[in-house]
Coordinates of C-alpha atoms and ligand atoms in Angstrom, one line a residue:
M21 CA -58.4 -34.9 -11.5
T22 CA -62.0 -33.9 -11.3
E23 CA -63.2 -31.5 -14.0
R24 CA -63.5 -27.9 -13.0
R25 CA -66.9 -26.5 -13.5
V26 CA -68.4 -23.0 -14.1
L27 CA -72.0 -22.1 -13.5
L28 CA -72.6 -19.6 -16.3
I29 CA -75.5 -17.2 -15.8
V30 CA -76.5 -15.5 -19.0
G31 CA -78.6 -12.3 -18.5
G32 CA -80.6 -10.4 -21.1
G33 CA -78.6 -8.0 -23.3
V34 CA -77.1 -7.7 -26.8
A35 CA -73.8 -9.0 -25.3
A36 CA -75.5 -12.4 -24.5
Y37 CA -74.2 -13.7 -27.9
K38 CA -70.6 -13.3 -26.4
A39 CA -71.6 -15.8 -23.7
L40 CA -71.7 -18.5 -26.5
E41 CA -68.0 -17.8 -27.4
L42 CA -67.2 -17.7 -23.7
T43 CA -68.8 -21.2 -23.3
R44 CA -66.8 -22.4 -26.2
L45 CA -63.5 -21.2 -24.6
F46 CA -64.3 -22.9 -21.3
R47 CA -65.2 -26.2 -23.0
K48 CA -62.0 -26.1 -25.1
A49 CA -60.0 -25.7 -21.9
G50 CA -61.8 -28.7 -20.4
V51 CA -63.9 -26.6 -18.0
G52 CA -67.4 -27.8 -17.5
V53 CA -70.2 -25.2 -18.1
R54 CA -73.6 -25.5 -16.5
P55 CA -75.7 -22.7 -18.0
I56 CA -78.5 -20.7 -16.4
L57 CA -80.4 -18.6 -18.9
T58 CA -82.7 -15.8 -17.7
D59 CA -86.0 -15.1 -19.4
A60 CA -84.5 -11.9 -20.9
G61 CA -81.3 -13.8 -21.9
A62 CA -83.5 -16.2 -23.8
R63 CA -84.6 -13.3 -26.0
F64 CA -81.1 -12.9 -27.2
V65 CA -79.7 -16.4 -27.4
T66 CA -81.6 -19.7 -27.6
P67 CA -81.4 -22.4 -25.0
L68 CA -80.5 -24.8 -27.8
S69 CA -77.3 -23.0 -28.9
L70 CA -76.2 -22.5 -25.3
S71 CA -76.9 -26.1 -24.5
A72 CA -75.2 -27.4 -27.6
L73 CA -72.0 -25.4 -26.9
A74 CA -72.0 -26.2 -23.1
E75 CA -72.8 -29.9 -23.8
D76 CA -75.2 -29.6 -20.8
K77 CA -78.8 -28.9 -20.0
V78 CA -79.7 -25.2 -19.8
H79 CA -81.5 -24.3 -16.5
Q80 CA -84.2 -21.6 -16.9
D81 CA -87.0 -22.0 -14.4
L82 CA -86.8 -21.8 -10.6
F83 CA -89.9 -23.8 -10.4
G84 CA -89.0 -26.4 -13.1
L85 CA -90.3 -29.5 -11.3
T86 CA -87.9 -31.9 -13.1
D87 CA -85.0 -29.6 -12.2
E88 CA -86.0 -29.6 -8.5
A89 CA -86.4 -33.4 -8.6
H90 CA -82.9 -33.9 -10.1
M91 CA -81.2 -30.9 -8.7
G92 CA -82.6 -28.2 -6.4
H93 CA -81.5 -24.6 -6.9
I94 CA -79.4 -24.8 -3.7
E95 CA -77.5 -27.7 -5.1
L96 CA -77.3 -26.1 -8.5
S97 CA -75.8 -23.0 -6.9
R98 CA -73.0 -25.1 -5.4
S99 CA -72.4 -27.5 -8.2
A100 CA -69.6 -25.5 -9.7
D101 CA -66.3 -24.1 -8.6
L102 CA -67.1 -20.6 -9.8
V103 CA -70.2 -18.6 -10.8
V104 CA -69.7 -16.4 -13.9
V105 CA -72.4 -13.8 -14.8
A106 CA -72.0 -12.7 -18.4
P107 CA -73.7 -10.5 -19.3
A108 CA -74.4 -9.1 -15.9
T109 CA -77.3 -6.7 -16.6
A110 CA -78.2 -3.7 -14.5
D111 CA -81.3 -5.8 -13.4
L112 CA -79.2 -8.8 -12.3
M113 CA -76.7 -6.6 -10.5
A114 CA -79.5 -4.8 -8.6
K115 CA -81.1 -8.1 -7.6
A116 CA -77.9 -9.6 -6.4
A117 CA -76.8 -6.4 -4.6
N118 CA -80.1 -6.4 -2.7
G119 CA -80.4 -10.1 -2.1
L120 CA -83.5 -10.6 -4.2
A121 CA -84.4 -14.1 -5.1
G122 CA -87.4 -14.1 -7.4
D123 CA -86.0 -16.1 -10.3
L124 CA -83.5 -18.9 -10.8
A125 CA -80.5 -16.6 -11.6
S126 CA -80.9 -14.3 -8.6
T127 CA -81.8 -17.3 -6.3
T128 CA -78.6 -19.0 -7.4
L129 CA -76.5 -15.9 -6.7
L130 CA -78.0 -15.6 -3.2
A131 CA -77.6 -19.3 -2.4
T132 CA -74.1 -19.9 -3.7
D133 CA -71.1 -20.3 -1.5
K134 CA -68.7 -20.1 -4.5
P135 CA -66.7 -17.1 -5.8
V136 CA -68.6 -15.0 -8.3
L137 CA -67.3 -13.1 -11.3
M138 CA -69.6 -10.6 -13.0
A139 CA -69.1 -9.1 -16.5
P140 CA -71.4 -6.1 -16.5
A141 CA -73.0 -5.0 -19.8
M142 CA -75.5 -2.2 -20.2
N143 CA -76.1 1.2 -21.7
V144 CA -73.6 3.8 -20.6
R145 CA -76.2 5.9 -18.7
M146 CA -77.4 2.8 -16.9
W147 CA -73.9 2.0 -15.9
L148 CA -73.2 5.5 -14.7
H149 CA -76.5 5.9 -12.9
P150 CA -76.1 6.3 -9.1
A151 CA -78.2 3.2 -8.5
T152 CA -75.9 1.0 -10.5
R153 CA -72.8 2.7 -9.0
R154 CA -74.3 1.8 -5.5
N155 CA -75.1 -1.7 -6.6
A156 CA -71.6 -2.3 -8.1
A157 CA -70.0 -0.9 -4.9
R158 CA -72.1 -3.1 -2.7
L159 CA -71.4 -6.3 -4.8
E160 CA -67.7 -5.6 -4.6
A161 CA -68.0 -5.0 -0.9
D162 CA -69.6 -8.5 -0.7
G163 CA -66.6 -9.9 -2.4
V164 CA -67.9 -10.3 -6.0
A165 CA -65.2 -9.9 -8.6
M166 CA -65.9 -7.6 -11.6
I167 CA -64.4 -7.6 -15.0
G168 CA -65.2 -4.6 -17.3
P169 CA -67.2 -3.1 -18.6
D170 CA -65.1 -1.9 -21.5
E171 CA -65.4 1.5 -23.0
G172 CA -66.4 1.9 -26.6
A173 CA -69.2 2.2 -29.2
M174 CA -72.3 0.5 -28.0
A175 CA -75.1 -1.3 -29.7
C176 CA -77.5 1.5 -28.6
G177 CA -75.4 4.0 -30.6
E178 CA -73.8 5.7 -27.5
F179 CA -70.2 5.7 -26.5
G180 CA -68.7 5.1 -23.1
P181 CA -68.3 2.4 -20.4
G182 CA -70.9 -0.3 -20.7
R183 CA -69.7 -2.8 -23.3
M184 CA -69.2 -6.3 -21.8
A185 CA -65.5 -7.3 -21.5
E186 CA -64.4 -9.6 -24.4
P187 CA -64.9 -13.3 -24.0
D188 CA -61.2 -14.0 -23.9
A189 CA -60.7 -11.5 -21.0
I190 CA -63.6 -13.0 -19.0
F191 CA -62.2 -16.4 -19.7
A192 CA -58.7 -15.4 -18.4
A193 CA -60.2 -13.8 -15.3
A194 CA -62.3 -16.9 -14.6
M195 CA -59.3 -19.2 -15.2
A196 CA -57.3 -17.2 -12.7
M197 CA -60.0 -17.6 -10.1
L198 CA -60.3 -21.3 -10.8
A199 CA -56.5 -21.9 -10.6
P200 CA -55.7 -23.9 -7.5
R201 CA -53.6 -21.7 -5.3
P202 CA -51.6 -22.5 -2.2
R203 CA -53.9 -21.4 0.6
P204 CA -51.7 -21.4 3.7
L205 CA -54.1 -18.9 5.5
A206 CA -57.2 -21.1 5.0
G207 CA -59.2 -21.2 8.2
K208 CA -57.5 -18.1 9.6
H209 CA -59.2 -14.8 10.2
V210 CA -57.2 -11.7 9.5
L211 CA -58.2 -8.1 10.5
V212 CA -56.8 -5.2 8.6
T213 CA -57.3 -1.5 9.3
A214 CA -56.7 0.9 6.4
G215 CA -57.1 4.4 5.2
P216 CA -57.4 7.7 7.1
T217 CA -59.9 8.5 9.8
A218 CA -62.1 11.6 9.6
E219 CA -62.9 13.4 12.8
P220 CA -65.8 15.8 12.5
I221 CA -65.5 19.4 13.7
D222 CA -69.0 20.3 12.6
P223 CA -71.4 18.9 9.9
V224 CA -69.1 20.2 7.1
R225 CA -65.6 20.2 8.5
M226 CA -63.3 17.5 9.7
I227 CA -59.7 16.6 10.6
T228 CA -58.3 14.0 8.4
N229 CA -55.0 13.0 6.6
R230 CA -53.6 12.1 3.2
S231 CA -53.6 8.3 3.7
S232 CA -54.7 6.6 0.4
G233 CA -55.4 3.2 2.0
K234 CA -53.5 1.5 -0.8
Q235 CA -51.1 -0.4 1.3
G236 CA -53.8 -1.7 3.7
Y237 CA -56.1 -2.7 0.9
A238 CA -53.2 -4.6 -0.8
I239 CA -52.5 -6.5 2.4
A240 CA -56.2 -7.4 2.8
E241 CA -56.2 -8.6 -0.8
A242 CA -53.0 -10.6 -0.4
A243 CA -54.2 -12.3 2.8
A244 CA -57.5 -13.2 1.1
A245 CA -55.6 -14.6 -1.9
L246 CA -53.8 -17.0 0.6
G247 CA -57.2 -18.2 1.8
A248 CA -57.7 -16.1 4.9
R249 CA -61.1 -14.8 5.9
V250 CA -60.4 -11.1 5.9
T251 CA -62.2 -8.2 7.6
L252 CA -61.1 -4.9 6.3
V253 CA -62.0 -2.0 8.6
T254 CA -61.5 1.1 6.5
G255 CA -61.7 4.9 6.8
P256 CA -62.9 6.9 3.8
T257 CA -60.9 6.0 0.6
A258 CA -61.5 6.0 -3.1
L259 CA -60.5 2.3 -3.5
R260 CA -62.5 -0.7 -4.6
T261 CA -63.0 -3.6 -2.2
P262 CA -60.5 -6.3 -3.0
P263 CA -62.1 -9.6 -4.1
G264 CA -63.1 -11.9 -1.3
V265 CA -62.7 -9.3 1.5
S266 CA -65.5 -8.3 3.9
R267 CA -65.3 -4.5 4.2
V268 CA -66.6 -2.4 7.1
D269 CA -66.7 1.3 6.4
V270 CA -66.0 3.7 9.3
E271 CA -65.2 7.4 9.6
T272 CA -63.8 8.1 13.1
A273 CA -61.2 6.5 15.2
L274 CA -63.8 5.6 17.8
Q275 CA -65.9 3.8 15.1
M276 CA -62.8 2.0 13.9
L277 CA -62.0 0.7 17.3
T278 CA -65.6 -0.5 17.8
A279 CA -65.6 -2.2 14.4
C280 CA -62.2 -3.9 15.2
R281 CA -63.6 -5.1 18.5
E282 CA -66.6 -6.5 16.8
A283 CA -64.4 -8.4 14.3
L284 CA -62.7 -10.3 17.1
P285 CA -61.6 -13.1 17.5
V286 CA -59.0 -13.0 14.8
D287 CA -55.7 -14.8 14.3
A288 CA -53.8 -11.8 13.1
A289 CA -54.4 -8.1 13.2
V290 CA -52.6 -5.7 10.8
C291 CA -53.0 -2.1 11.7
V292 CA -52.2 0.0 8.6
A293 CA -54.8 2.8 9.1
A294 CA -53.5 6.3 9.6
V295 CA -55.7 6.9 12.7
A296 CA -56.0 10.6 13.7
D297 CA -54.1 11.0 17.0
W298 CA -56.6 13.6 18.1
R299 CA -60.2 14.5 17.6
P300 CA -62.2 17.6 18.4
E301 CA -63.5 17.3 21.9
E302 CA -67.0 17.9 20.6
A303 CA -68.4 17.9 17.1
F304 CA -70.7 20.9 16.7
E305 CA -74.2 19.9 15.6
T306 CA -74.6 22.9 13.4
K307 CA -72.1 24.6 11.1
L308 CA -69.7 26.9 13.0
K309 CA -70.3 30.5 11.8
K310 CA -67.9 33.4 11.6
T311 CA -69.0 35.6 14.6
G312 CA -66.8 38.6 14.1
E313 CA -65.0 37.6 17.4
G314 CA -62.1 35.9 15.7
P315 CA -61.5 32.2 15.0
P316 CA -63.0 29.6 17.4
T317 CA -60.8 27.6 19.7
L318 CA -60.8 23.9 19.0
R319 CA -60.1 21.7 22.0
L320 CA -58.6 18.3 20.9
V321 CA -58.7 15.1 22.9
E322 CA -56.6 12.0 22.2
N323 CA -58.0 9.1 20.3
P324 CA -57.7 5.6 21.6
D325 CA -54.7 3.7 20.1
I326 CA -56.3 0.8 18.2
L327 CA -53.1 -1.0 17.6
A328 CA -52.1 -0.8 21.3
T329 CA -55.6 -1.8 22.3
L330 CA -55.6 -4.9 20.1
A331 CA -52.1 -5.8 21.3
A332 CA -52.9 -5.5 25.0
N333 CA -53.0 -8.7 27.0
S334 CA -56.5 -10.1 26.9
P335 CA -58.2 -13.4 26.2
L336 CA -59.0 -12.0 22.7
R337 CA -55.5 -10.9 21.8
P338 CA -54.7 -12.0 18.3
K339 CA -51.8 -14.4 18.1
L340 CA -50.0 -11.9 15.8
V341 CA -50.4 -8.1 16.0
V342 CA -48.6 -6.0 13.3
G343 CA -48.3 -2.3 13.4
F344 CA -47.1 0.2 10.7
A345 CA -44.8 3.1 11.3
A346 CA -44.5 6.1 9.0
E347 CA -41.2 7.6 9.8
T348 CA -39.1 10.4 8.3
N349 CA -35.8 9.6 10.1
D350 CA -34.0 6.9 12.2
L351 CA -36.3 4.3 10.7
E352 CA -35.2 1.3 12.5
A353 CA -34.7 2.9 15.9
N354 CA -38.1 4.6 15.8
A355 CA -39.7 1.4 14.7
R356 CA -38.2 -0.6 17.5
A357 CA -39.3 2.0 20.0
K358 CA -42.8 1.8 18.6
L359 CA -42.8 -2.0 18.9
A360 CA -42.1 -1.7 22.6
K361 CA -44.6 1.2 23.1
K362 CA -47.5 -0.4 21.3
G363 CA -46.9 -4.0 22.6
C364 CA -47.3 -5.4 19.1
D365 CA -45.3 -8.3 17.6
W366 CA -44.0 -6.7 14.4
V367 CA -43.7 -3.2 13.1
V368 CA -43.4 -2.6 9.4
A369 CA -41.7 0.8 9.1
N370 CA -41.6 2.9 5.9
D371 CA -39.7 6.0 5.2
V372 CA -42.3 8.5 4.1
S373 CA -39.8 11.2 3.4
A374 CA -38.7 9.1 0.3
E375 CA -40.1 10.4 -3.0
G376 CA -43.3 8.7 -4.2
I377 CA -44.1 6.6 -1.1
M378 CA -47.0 8.6 0.4
G379 CA -50.0 8.0 -1.9
G380 CA -47.8 6.3 -4.5
D381 CA -47.8 2.7 -5.6
E382 CA -44.4 1.7 -4.2
N383 CA -43.1 1.2 -0.8
E384 CA -39.7 0.5 0.8
V385 CA -40.0 -1.0 4.3
V386 CA -38.1 -2.7 7.1
L387 CA -39.8 -5.3 9.2
V388 CA -38.8 -5.0 12.8
Y389 CA -39.5 -7.8 15.4
P390 CA -38.0 -8.6 18.8
Q391 CA -35.4 -11.0 17.3
G392 CA -34.3 -9.0 14.3
T393 CA -34.8 -6.7 11.4
D394 CA -35.6 -7.5 7.7
R395 CA -34.9 -4.9 5.0
W396 CA -37.0 -5.3 1.9
P397 CA -36.0 -3.6 -1.4
R398 CA -38.3 -0.9 -2.9
V399 CA -41.1 -2.8 -4.5
S400 CA -44.8 -2.2 -5.3
K401 CA -47.3 -2.0 -2.4
A402 CA -48.9 -5.1 -3.8
E403 CA -45.5 -7.0 -3.5
V404 CA -45.0 -5.7 0.0
A405 CA -48.4 -7.0 0.8
R406 CA -47.7 -10.4 -0.7
R407 CA -44.5 -10.8 1.2
L408 CA -46.1 -9.7 4.4
A409 CA -49.1 -12.1 3.9
A410 CA -46.6 -14.9 3.3
R411 CA -44.7 -14.0 6.5
I412 CA -48.0 -14.0 8.4
A413 CA -48.9 -17.4 7.0
E414 CA -45.5 -18.8 8.2
D415 CA -46.0 -17.3 11.6
L416 CA -49.5 -18.6 12.1
A417 CA -48.7 -22.1 10.7
Ligands
LIG23 N1 -52.5 3.4 15.3 C1 -53.7 3.0 15.8 N2 -54.5 3.9 16.5 C2 -54.1 5.1 16.7 C3 -52.8 5.6 16.3 C4 -52.0 4.7 15.5 O1 -54.0 1.9 15.6 N3 -54.8 5.9 17.4 C5 -51.6 2.5 14.6 C6 -51.5 2.7 13.1 O2 -52.5 1.9 12.4 C7 -50.1 2.1 12.9 C8 -49.3 2.6 14.1 O3 -50.3 2.6 15.1 O4 -50.1 0.7 12.8 C9 -48.7 3.9 13.7 O5 -48.4 4.5 14.8 P1 -48.1 6.1 14.8 O6 -49.4 6.8 14.5 O7 -46.9 6.4 14.0 O8 -47.7 6.1 16.2 P2 -47.6 7.3 17.2 O9 -47.7 6.7 18.5 O10 -48.6 8.3 16.8 O11 -46.1 7.7 16.9 P3 -45.5 9.1 16.5 O12 -46.3 10.1 17.2 O13 -44.1 8.9 16.9 O14 -45.6 9.1 15.0

């Protein structure tokens, strides 16, 4: 078996000393560590101690000629199975989120084709600053996995989120990412729609619904975990992008349809989004005012059915199209009717009248397909997602 290898980028922060312990944990587990130390990082730990623990050369300089002769930065960025950034400073996160490449660490992050795990560490105000919030969200949307930061007393004397996760937690997360997994969906492209849509009435008002997006995000995550390339087209939600998933944010049903079309071709499409059936015929450009003549009349027009559009016969029709049905009664019969009406291959129906399903973390579903029906017990939405992803893998195999 070849040795698994981590490229460990150590940024500048008090937490950099924990990178030494992290290195020791990796080496003890037989994982190779190739360290990159930023200039700021070298103010907190010495290249000598990092190199001694890693039992490897420490790379520091983008323009180090000997490094380029032996190993260019592109090769370096791909020489490991996983890139771990610990501590991930606000500066490193900002550079990576914006694709800057002015030094070895940021160039490596831009050039790598390997999964990336970041362990942020910074002052609590820096972590909560809108710029860092934006950068973290963008990195997660790009598929970067994050661990921490933890909350607690900080070296700067403040209290709150910002402390780097402990080395053993970073180690465990990294090992989970390194573990060889069955990847039956490798080479397949899966499209998932999720969340509600928001249909504007005027600049401040809209028609939307209570969909949390949880089930759709869980399905995107489960498909990615099985090796699929996943495009998640999502309406507004409060959820984090699952690791390894490409996320496209939309608001309206029309935007969702366009984004889905742009994602084609795909091998499977799973439509979980709670798309608004109707939208206001026109969205007013300025805020509707009370005129004293009573309430305005809103004319609604029907939105396109994204599921039915994707399932329609066309050269780009995915091999498998899956719809969801939220029903309150006659679950199976309604789901079977929906299967026929929408032209899709499977309908996953859930009984939304049951306590704790809408917006909750559990789901109880039946899977309806032309040849039969499967009833699944009440399990977590994550487990429904894993079962569905496994079924999709079987079907596409
Ligand atoms: N769907 C869609 N585009 C729409 C409406 C629904 O893609 N404009 C998809 C949902 O993502 C989901 C399924 O269709 O997969 C849900 O259908 P539903 O909204 O329940 O169907 P309706 O035809 O509205 O059925 P009903 O009015 O009986 O609830």
